[in-house]
Short mmCIF file of C-alpha atoms and ligand atoms in Angstrom, two decimals:
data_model
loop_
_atom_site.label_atom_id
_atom_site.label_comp_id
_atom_site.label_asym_id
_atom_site.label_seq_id
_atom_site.Cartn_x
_atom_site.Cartn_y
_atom_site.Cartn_z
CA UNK A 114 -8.06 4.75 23.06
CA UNK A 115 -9.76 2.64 20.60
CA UNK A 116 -7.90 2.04 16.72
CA UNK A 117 -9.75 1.70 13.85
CA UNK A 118 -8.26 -0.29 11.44
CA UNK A 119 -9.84 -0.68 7.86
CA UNK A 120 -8.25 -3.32 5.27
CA UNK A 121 -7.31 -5.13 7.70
CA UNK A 122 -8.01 -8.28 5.79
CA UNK A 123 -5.64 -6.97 3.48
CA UNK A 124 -1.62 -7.14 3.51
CA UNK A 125 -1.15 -3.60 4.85
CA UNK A 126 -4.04 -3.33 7.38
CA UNK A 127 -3.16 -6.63 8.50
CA UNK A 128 0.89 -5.62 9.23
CA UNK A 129 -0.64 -2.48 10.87
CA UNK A 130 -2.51 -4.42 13.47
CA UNK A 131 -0.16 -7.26 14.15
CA UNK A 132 3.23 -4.16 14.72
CA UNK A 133 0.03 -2.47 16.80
CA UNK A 134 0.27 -5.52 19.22
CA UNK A 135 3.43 -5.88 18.87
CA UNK A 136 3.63 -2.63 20.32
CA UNK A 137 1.81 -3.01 22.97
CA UNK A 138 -1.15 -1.61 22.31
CA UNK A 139 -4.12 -3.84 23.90
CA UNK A 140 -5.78 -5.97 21.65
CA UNK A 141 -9.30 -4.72 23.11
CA UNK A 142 -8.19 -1.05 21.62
CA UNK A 143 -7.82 -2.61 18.03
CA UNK A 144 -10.69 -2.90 16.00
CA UNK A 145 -9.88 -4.40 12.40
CA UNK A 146 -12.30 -4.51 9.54
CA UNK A 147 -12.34 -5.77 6.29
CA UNK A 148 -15.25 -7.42 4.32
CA UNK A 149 -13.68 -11.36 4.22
CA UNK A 150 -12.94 -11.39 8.07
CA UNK A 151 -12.71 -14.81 8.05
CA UNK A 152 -8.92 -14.34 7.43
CA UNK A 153 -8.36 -12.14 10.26
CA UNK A 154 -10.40 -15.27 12.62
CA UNK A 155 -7.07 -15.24 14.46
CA UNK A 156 -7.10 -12.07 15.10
CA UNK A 157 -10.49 -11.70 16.69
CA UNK A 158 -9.02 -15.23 18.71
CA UNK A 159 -6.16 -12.76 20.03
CA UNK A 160 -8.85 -10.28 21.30
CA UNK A 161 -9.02 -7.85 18.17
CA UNK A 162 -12.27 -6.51 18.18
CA UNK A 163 -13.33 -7.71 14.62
CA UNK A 164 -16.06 -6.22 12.85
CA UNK A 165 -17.14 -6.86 8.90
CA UNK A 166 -17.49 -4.11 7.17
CA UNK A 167 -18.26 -3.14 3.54
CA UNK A 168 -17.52 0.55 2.26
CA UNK A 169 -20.55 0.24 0.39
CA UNK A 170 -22.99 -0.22 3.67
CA UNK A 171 -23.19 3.52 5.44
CA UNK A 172 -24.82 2.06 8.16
CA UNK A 173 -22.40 -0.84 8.55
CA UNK A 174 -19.82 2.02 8.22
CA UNK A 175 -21.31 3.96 10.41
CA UNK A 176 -22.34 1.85 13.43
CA UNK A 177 -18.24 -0.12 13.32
CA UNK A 178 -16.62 3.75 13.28
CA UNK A 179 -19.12 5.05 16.14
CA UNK A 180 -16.96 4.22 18.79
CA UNK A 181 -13.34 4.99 17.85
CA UNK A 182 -10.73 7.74 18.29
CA UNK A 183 -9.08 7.33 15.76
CA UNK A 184 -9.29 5.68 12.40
CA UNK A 185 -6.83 4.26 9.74
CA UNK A 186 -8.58 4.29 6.45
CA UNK A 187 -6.83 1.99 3.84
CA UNK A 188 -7.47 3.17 0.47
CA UNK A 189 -9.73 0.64 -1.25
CA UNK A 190 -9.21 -1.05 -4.78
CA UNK A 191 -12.32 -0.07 -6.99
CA UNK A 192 -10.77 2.56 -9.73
CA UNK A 193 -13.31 5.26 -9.69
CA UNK A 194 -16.14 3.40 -7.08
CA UNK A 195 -13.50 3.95 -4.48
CA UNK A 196 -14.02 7.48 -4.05
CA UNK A 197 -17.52 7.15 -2.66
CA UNK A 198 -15.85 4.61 -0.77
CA UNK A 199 -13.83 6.09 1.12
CA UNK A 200 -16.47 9.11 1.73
CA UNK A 201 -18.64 6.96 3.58
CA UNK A 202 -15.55 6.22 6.10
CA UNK A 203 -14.91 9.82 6.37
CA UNK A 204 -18.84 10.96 6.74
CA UNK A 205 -18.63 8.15 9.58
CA UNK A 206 -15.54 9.61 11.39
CA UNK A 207 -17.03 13.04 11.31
CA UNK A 208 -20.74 11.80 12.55
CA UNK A 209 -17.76 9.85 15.56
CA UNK A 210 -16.18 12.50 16.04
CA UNK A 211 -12.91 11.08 15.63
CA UNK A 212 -10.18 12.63 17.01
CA UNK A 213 -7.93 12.02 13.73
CA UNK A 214 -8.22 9.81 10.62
CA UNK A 215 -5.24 8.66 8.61
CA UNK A 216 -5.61 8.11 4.76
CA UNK A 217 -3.52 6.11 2.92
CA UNK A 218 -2.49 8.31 -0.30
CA UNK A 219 -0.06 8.08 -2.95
CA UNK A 220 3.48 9.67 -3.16
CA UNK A 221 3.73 13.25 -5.03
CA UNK A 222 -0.45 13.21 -4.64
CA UNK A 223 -0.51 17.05 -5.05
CA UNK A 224 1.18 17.00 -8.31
CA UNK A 225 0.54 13.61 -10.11
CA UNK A 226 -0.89 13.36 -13.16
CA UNK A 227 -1.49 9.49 -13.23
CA UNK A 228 -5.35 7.94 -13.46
CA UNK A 229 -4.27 6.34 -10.21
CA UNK A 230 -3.78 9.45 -7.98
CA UNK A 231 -7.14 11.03 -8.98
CA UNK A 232 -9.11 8.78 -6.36
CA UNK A 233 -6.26 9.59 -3.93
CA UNK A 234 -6.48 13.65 -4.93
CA UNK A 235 -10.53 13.30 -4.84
CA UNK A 236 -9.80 11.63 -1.40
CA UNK A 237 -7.58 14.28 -0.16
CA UNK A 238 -10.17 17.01 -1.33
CA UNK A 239 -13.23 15.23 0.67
CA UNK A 240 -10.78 15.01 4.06
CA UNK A 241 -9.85 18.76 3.76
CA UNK A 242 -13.79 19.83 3.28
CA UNK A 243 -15.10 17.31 5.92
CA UNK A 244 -13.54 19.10 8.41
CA UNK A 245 -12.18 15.83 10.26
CA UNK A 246 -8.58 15.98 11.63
CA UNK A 247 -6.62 13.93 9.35
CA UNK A 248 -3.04 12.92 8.26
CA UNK A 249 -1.69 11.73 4.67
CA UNK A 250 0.22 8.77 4.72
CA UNK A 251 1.49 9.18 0.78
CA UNK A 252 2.71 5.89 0.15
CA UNK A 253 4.95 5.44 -2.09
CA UNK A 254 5.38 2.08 -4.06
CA UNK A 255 5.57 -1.21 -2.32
CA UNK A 256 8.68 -3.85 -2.78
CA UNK A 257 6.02 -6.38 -2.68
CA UNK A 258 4.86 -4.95 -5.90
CA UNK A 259 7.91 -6.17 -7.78
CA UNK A 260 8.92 -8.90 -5.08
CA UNK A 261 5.80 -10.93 -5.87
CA UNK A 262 6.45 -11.42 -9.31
CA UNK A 263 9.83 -12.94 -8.68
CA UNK A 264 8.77 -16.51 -9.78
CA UNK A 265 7.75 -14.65 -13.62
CA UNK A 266 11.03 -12.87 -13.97
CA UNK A 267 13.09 -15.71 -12.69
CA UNK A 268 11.14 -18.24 -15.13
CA UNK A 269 11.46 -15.65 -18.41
CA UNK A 270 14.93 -13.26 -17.14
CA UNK A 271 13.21 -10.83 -18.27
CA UNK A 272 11.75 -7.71 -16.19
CA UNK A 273 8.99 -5.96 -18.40
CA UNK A 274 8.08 -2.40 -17.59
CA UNK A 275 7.38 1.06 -19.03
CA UNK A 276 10.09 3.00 -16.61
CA UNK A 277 12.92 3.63 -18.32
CA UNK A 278 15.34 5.05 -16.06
CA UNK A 279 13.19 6.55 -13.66
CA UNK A 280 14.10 6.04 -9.88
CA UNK A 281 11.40 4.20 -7.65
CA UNK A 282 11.15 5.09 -3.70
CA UNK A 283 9.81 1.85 -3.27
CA UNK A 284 10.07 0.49 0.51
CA UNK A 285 8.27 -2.58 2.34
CA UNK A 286 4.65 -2.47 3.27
CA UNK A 287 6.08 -3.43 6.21
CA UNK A 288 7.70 0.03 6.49
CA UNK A 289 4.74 2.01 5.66
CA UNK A 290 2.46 -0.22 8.34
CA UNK A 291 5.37 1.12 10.93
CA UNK A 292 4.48 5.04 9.57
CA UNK A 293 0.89 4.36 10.07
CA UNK A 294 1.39 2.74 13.54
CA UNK A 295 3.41 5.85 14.19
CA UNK A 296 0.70 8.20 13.58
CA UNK A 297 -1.84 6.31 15.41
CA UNK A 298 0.14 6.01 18.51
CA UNK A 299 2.01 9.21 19.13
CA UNK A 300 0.63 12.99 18.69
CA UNK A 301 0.89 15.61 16.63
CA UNK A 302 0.15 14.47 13.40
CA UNK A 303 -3.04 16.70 12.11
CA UNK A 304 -2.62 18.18 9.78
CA UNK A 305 0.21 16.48 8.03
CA UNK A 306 1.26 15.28 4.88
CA UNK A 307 3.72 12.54 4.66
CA UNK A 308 5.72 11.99 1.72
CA UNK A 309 6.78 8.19 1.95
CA UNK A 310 9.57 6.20 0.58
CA UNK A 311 12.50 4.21 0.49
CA UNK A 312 15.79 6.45 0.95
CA UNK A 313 17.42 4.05 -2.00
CA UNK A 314 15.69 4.77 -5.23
CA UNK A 315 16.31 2.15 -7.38
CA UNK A 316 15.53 2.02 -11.61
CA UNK A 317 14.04 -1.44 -13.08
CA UNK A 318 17.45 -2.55 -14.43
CA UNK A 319 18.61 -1.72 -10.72
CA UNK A 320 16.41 -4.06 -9.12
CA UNK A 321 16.92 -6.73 -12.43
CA UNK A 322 20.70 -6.33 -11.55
CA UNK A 323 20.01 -6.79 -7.64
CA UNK A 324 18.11 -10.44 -8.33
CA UNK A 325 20.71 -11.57 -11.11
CA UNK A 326 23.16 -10.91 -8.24
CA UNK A 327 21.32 -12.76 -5.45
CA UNK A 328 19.78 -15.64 -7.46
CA UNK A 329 22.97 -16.09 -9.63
CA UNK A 330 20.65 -15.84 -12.84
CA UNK A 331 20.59 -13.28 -15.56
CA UNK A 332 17.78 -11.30 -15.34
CA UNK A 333 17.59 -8.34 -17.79
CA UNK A 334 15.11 -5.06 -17.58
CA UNK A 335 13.25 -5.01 -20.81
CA UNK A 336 11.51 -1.50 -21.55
CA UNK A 337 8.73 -1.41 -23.29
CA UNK A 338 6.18 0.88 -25.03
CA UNK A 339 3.12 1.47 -22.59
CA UNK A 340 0.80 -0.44 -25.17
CA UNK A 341 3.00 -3.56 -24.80
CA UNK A 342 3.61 -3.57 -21.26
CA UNK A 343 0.17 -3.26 -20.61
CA UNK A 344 -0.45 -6.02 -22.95
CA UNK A 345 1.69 -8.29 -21.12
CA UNK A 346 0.49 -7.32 -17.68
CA UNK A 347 -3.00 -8.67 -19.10
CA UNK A 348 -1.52 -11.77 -20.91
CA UNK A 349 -0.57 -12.29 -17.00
CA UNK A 350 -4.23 -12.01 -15.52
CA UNK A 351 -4.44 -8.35 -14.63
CA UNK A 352 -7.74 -7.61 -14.96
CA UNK A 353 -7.28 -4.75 -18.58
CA UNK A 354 -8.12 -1.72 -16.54
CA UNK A 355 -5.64 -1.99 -13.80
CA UNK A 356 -3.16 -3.19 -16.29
CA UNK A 357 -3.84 -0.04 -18.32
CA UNK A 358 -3.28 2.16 -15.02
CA UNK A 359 -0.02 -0.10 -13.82
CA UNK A 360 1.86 0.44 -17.15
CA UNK A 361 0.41 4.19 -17.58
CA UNK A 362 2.01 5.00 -14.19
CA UNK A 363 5.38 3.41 -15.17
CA UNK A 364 5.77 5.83 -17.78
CA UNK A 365 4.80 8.55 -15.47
CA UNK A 366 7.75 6.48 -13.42
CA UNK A 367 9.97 7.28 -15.95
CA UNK A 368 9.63 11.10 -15.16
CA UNK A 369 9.73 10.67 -11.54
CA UNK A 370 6.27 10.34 -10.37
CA UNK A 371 7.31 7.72 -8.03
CA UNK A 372 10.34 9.19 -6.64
CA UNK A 373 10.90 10.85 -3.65
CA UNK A 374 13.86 12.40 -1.73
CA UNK A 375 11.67 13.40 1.12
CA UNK A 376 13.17 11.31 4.74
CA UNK A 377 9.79 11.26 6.35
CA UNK A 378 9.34 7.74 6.58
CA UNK A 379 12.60 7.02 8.24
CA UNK A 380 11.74 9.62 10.55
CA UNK A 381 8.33 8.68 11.26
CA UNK A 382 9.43 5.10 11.81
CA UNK A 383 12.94 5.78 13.43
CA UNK A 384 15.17 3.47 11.19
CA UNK A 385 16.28 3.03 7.60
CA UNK A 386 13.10 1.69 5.44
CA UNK A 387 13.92 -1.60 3.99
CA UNK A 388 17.01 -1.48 1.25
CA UNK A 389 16.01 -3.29 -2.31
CA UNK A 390 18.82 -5.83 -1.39
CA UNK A 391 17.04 -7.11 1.71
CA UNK A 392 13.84 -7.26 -0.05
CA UNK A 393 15.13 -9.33 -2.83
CA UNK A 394 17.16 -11.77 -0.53
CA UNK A 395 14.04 -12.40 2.07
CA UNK A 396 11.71 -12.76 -1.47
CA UNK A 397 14.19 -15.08 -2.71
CA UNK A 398 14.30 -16.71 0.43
CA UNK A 399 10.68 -17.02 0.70
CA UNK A 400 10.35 -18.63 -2.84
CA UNK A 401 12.98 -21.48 -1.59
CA UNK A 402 11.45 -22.24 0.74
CA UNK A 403 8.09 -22.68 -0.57
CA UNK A 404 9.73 -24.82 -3.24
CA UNK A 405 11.19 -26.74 -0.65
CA UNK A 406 7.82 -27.40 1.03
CA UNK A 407 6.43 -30.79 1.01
CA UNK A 408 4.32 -31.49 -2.04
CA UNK A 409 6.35 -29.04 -4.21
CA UNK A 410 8.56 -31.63 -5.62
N1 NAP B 652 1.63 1.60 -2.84
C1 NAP B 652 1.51 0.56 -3.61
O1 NAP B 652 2.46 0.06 -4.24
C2 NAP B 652 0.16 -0.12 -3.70
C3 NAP B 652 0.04 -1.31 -4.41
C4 NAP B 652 -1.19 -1.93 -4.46
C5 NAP B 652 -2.30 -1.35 -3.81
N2 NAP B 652 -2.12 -0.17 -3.14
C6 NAP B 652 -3.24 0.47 -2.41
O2 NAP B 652 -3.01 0.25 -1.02
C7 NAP B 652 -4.12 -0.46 -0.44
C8 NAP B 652 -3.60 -1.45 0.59
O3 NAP B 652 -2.69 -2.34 -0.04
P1 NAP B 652 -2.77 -3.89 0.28
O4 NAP B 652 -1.59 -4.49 -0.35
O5 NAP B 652 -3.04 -4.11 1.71
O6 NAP B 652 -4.09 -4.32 -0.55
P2 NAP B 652 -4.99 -5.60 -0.29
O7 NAP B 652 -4.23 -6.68 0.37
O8 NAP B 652 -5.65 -5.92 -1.59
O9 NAP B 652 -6.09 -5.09 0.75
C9 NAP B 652 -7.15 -4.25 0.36
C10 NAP B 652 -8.10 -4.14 1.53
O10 NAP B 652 -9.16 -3.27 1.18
C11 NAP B 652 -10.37 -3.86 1.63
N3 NAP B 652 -11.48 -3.39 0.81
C12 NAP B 652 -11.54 -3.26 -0.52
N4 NAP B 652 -12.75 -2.86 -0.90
C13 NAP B 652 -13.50 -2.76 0.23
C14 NAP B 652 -14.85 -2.42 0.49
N5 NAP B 652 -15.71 -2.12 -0.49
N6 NAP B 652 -15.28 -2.43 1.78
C15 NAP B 652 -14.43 -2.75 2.80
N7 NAP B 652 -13.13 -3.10 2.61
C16 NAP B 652 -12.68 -3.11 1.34
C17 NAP B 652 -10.16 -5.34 1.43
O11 NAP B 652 -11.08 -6.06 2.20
P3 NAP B 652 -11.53 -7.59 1.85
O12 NAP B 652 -10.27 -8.33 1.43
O13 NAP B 652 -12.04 -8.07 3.15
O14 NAP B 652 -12.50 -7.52 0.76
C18 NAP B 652 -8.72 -5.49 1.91
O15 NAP B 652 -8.69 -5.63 3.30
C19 NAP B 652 -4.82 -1.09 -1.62
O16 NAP B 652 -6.19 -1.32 -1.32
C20 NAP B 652 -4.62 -0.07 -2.72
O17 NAP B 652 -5.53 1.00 -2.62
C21 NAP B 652 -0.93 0.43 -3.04
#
């Protein structure tokens, strides 16, 4: 059964392939797209069937979907040009006749508010009318989100954000790769909508508490209003639109729109998703070792 993979140049697409071999599914069944495929080289080395592919190509779309079962579809990153997007990926599974298609959503899709679900709802409304069997992998946030910025909030102590005391599901992309593998390798999933996240919500001064602990320096959780955090998430190099959608959805944070109490990634994936403390500790281990790299002294 041949796995269609897209993003897999990306961070998630790329996790789903490699736990995909890891697996044990043959590399032959794997086919992983992406536009920049030379970083997935090694992949197509390991007998990945690799295949460029850009959203905005229907043929291209077409003729790398023809012969798969079943497909993962990554969401894409254009605000607003990602909805076309990701109808050309589902108008090629249909014309396949794929046999189920798994879309990477956001948590609480069916009752967000937030300019960043609105590609996700438009997404979810094109699957149900296409008539392709699909499954909605709502992903909550990613560790990595906060993780990767590490290196800023150890440098300043300071944690900016918009989410007051809202609780985060957050979990590893790691975690929701395993969810996706799940559905792409077992049965049963049409149909569905998964509600993912971490079973430890955490608030911002949480997670600033959790890396004071493990790096021994105080970091503090500074809230801020939405203008200013946006402001300082450009100041950083987010390009303004994003930055305007990252600290809109904080405050939407702060109500809950990135909680969840739902278990379903734990059970898709059979184990606890990753805690906040073991993300922090392998970040911070990470970020030692890269400063202990040669050439970083
Ligand atoms: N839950 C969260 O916290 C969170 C955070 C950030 C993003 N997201 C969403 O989750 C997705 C996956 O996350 P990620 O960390 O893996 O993102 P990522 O590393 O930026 O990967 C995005 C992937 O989408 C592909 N892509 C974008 N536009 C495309 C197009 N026009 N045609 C074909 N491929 C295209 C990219 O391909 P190339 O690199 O080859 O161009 C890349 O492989 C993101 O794209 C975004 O929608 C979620």
């Amino acid at each position: 059964m041949s796995l269609l993979i897209t993003g897999a140049t990306g961070h998630l697409g790329r996790l789903v392939v490699e736990q995909l071999l890891a697996a044990g599914v043959p590399a032959g069944d794997i086919i992983a797209t992406g536009r920049a495929t030379e970083k997935i080289k090694d992949l197509a080395d390991r007998g990945v069937q690799v295949r460029a592919v850009d959203f905005g190509d229907q043929a291209a779309v077409r003729a790398a979907v023809a012969d798969a079962d079943r497909v993962l579809l990554v969401s894409a990153l254009d605000p607003g040009g990602r909805v076309a997007q990701h109808g050309a990926v589902i108008d090629a599974a249909r014309a396949a006749g794929v046999s189920l298609l798994a879309y990477t959503s956001i948590v609480n899709a069916e009752t967000a508010t937030i300019r960043l679900a609105e590609d996700h709802q438009a997404t979810e409304r094109l699957l149900r009318d296409s008539g392709v069997p699909h499954v909605l992998l709502r992903n909550g946030w990613y560790h990595e989100n906060y993780t990767d910025r590490l290196p800023a909030f150890l440098a300043q102590g300071v944690i900016p954000g918009s989410a007051g005391e809202g609780r985060i599901s957050a979990a590893a992309r790691a975690d929701y790769a395993a969810a996706a593998v799940r559905v792409l390798t077992t049965d049963g999933h049409a149909g569905q909508a998964y509600e993912l996240g971490g079973g430890q919500p955490f608030t911002l001064a949480q997670l600033a508490a959790e890396i004071s602990a493990q790096s021994g320096k105080e970091i503090q959780y500074a809230d801020l209003p939405e203008a200013e955090y946006a402001s300082a998430l450009k100041a950083h190099g987010m390009p303004d639109e994003f930055a305007i959608m990252v600290a809109e959805t904080d405050v939407a944070a702060a109500h809950g729109a990135l909680h969840t109490a739902s278990g379903d990634l734990a059970a898709l994936t059979g184990r606890p998703a990753t805690t906040l403390s073991a993300a922090v500790a392998a970040a911070l281990s990470a970020l030692d070792q890269s400063q202990a790299a040669p050439g970083n002294d």
